[in-house]
XYZ file of C-alpha atoms in Angstrom:
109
model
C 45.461 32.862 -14.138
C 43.727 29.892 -12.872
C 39.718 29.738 -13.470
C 37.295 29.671 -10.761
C 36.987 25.711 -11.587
C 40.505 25.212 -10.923
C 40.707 27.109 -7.691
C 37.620 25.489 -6.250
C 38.209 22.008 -7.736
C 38.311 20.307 -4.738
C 35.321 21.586 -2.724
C 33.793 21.041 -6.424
C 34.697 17.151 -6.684
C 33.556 16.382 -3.221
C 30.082 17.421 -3.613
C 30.156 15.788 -6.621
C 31.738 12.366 -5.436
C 28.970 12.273 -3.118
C 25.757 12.909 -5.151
C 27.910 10.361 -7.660
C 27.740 7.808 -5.112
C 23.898 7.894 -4.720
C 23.371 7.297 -8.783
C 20.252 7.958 -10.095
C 18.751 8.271 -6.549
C 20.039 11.492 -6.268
C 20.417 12.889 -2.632
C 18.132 15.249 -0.602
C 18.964 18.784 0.050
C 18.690 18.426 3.860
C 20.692 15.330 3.927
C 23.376 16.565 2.092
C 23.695 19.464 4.478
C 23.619 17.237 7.758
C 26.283 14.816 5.928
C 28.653 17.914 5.360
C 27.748 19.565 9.265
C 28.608 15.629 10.291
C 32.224 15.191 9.116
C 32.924 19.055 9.509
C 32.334 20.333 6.468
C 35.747 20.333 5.325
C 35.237 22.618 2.419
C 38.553 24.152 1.262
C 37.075 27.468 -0.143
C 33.392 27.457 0.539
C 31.220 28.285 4.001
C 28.473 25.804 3.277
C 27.420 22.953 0.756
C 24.657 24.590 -0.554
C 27.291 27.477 -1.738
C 28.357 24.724 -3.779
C 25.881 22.987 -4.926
C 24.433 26.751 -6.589
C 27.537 26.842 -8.386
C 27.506 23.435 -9.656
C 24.407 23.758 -10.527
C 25.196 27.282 -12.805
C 27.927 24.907 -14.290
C 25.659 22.548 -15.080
C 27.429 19.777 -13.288
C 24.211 18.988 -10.783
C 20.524 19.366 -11.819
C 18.374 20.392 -8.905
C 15.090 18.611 -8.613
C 12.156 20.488 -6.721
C 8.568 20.096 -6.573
C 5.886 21.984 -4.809
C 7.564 21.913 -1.630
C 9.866 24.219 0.214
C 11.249 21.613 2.053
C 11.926 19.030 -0.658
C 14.213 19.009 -3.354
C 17.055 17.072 -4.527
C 21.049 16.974 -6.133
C 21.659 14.491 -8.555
C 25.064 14.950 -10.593
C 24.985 15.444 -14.370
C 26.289 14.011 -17.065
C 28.444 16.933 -17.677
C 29.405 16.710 -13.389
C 30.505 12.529 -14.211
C 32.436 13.476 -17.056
C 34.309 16.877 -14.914
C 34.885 14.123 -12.482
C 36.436 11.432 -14.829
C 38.404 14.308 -16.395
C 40.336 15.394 -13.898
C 40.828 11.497 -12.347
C 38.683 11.823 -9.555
C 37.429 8.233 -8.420
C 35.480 8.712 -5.739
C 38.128 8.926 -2.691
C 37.104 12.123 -1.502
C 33.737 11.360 -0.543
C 35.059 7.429 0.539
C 37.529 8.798 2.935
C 35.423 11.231 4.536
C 32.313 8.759 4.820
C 34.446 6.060 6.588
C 35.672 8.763 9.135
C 32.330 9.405 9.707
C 31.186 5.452 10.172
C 34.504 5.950 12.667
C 33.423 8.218 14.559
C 29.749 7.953 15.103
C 29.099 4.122 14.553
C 32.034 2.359 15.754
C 32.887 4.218 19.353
């Protein structure tokens, strides 16, 4: 029986394609939501991002950085979320692919 990692790899390694793309930057709760409404949010098994990014963050693949604020707050991946990533030979063309349909669509038309 395949684990819930397996089954929900995809959705998984898109999130964290993205967040690996903004390094050490790390990228805003709010942003990441309006990224994923803006290309359609083609999650495989998941309604929303932030379904995602709790999960991740259980795993231990994300940290989540808050402060005071309701309204802030940030994703950065993990260690542990680079090295799920490299393990299962995920370079990045998720999150690639999806951001240059998005330069397509919006910035080039």
């Amino acid at each position: 029986m395949k684990t819930k990692v397996e089954i929900y790899g995809k959705d998984y390694a898109l999130i964290l394609e993205l967040l690996n793309l903004k390094g050490d930057k790390g990228l805003h709760w709010y942003k990441l939501e309006r990224l994923m409404m803006l290309i359609g949010e083609p999650l495989v098994f998941h309604e929303s991002a932030s379904q995602v990014v709790r999960e991740l963050s259980d795993l231990g693949l994300i940290k989540i950085i808050r402060d005071n604020s309701l309204l802030s707050g940030k994703y950065l991946i993990s260690d542990e979320g680079k090295k799920w990533l490299t393990d299962r030979n995920y370079s990045g063309s998720l999150a690639r692919e999806l951001l240059s349909k998005l330069v397509v669509n919006y910035c080039l038309q």
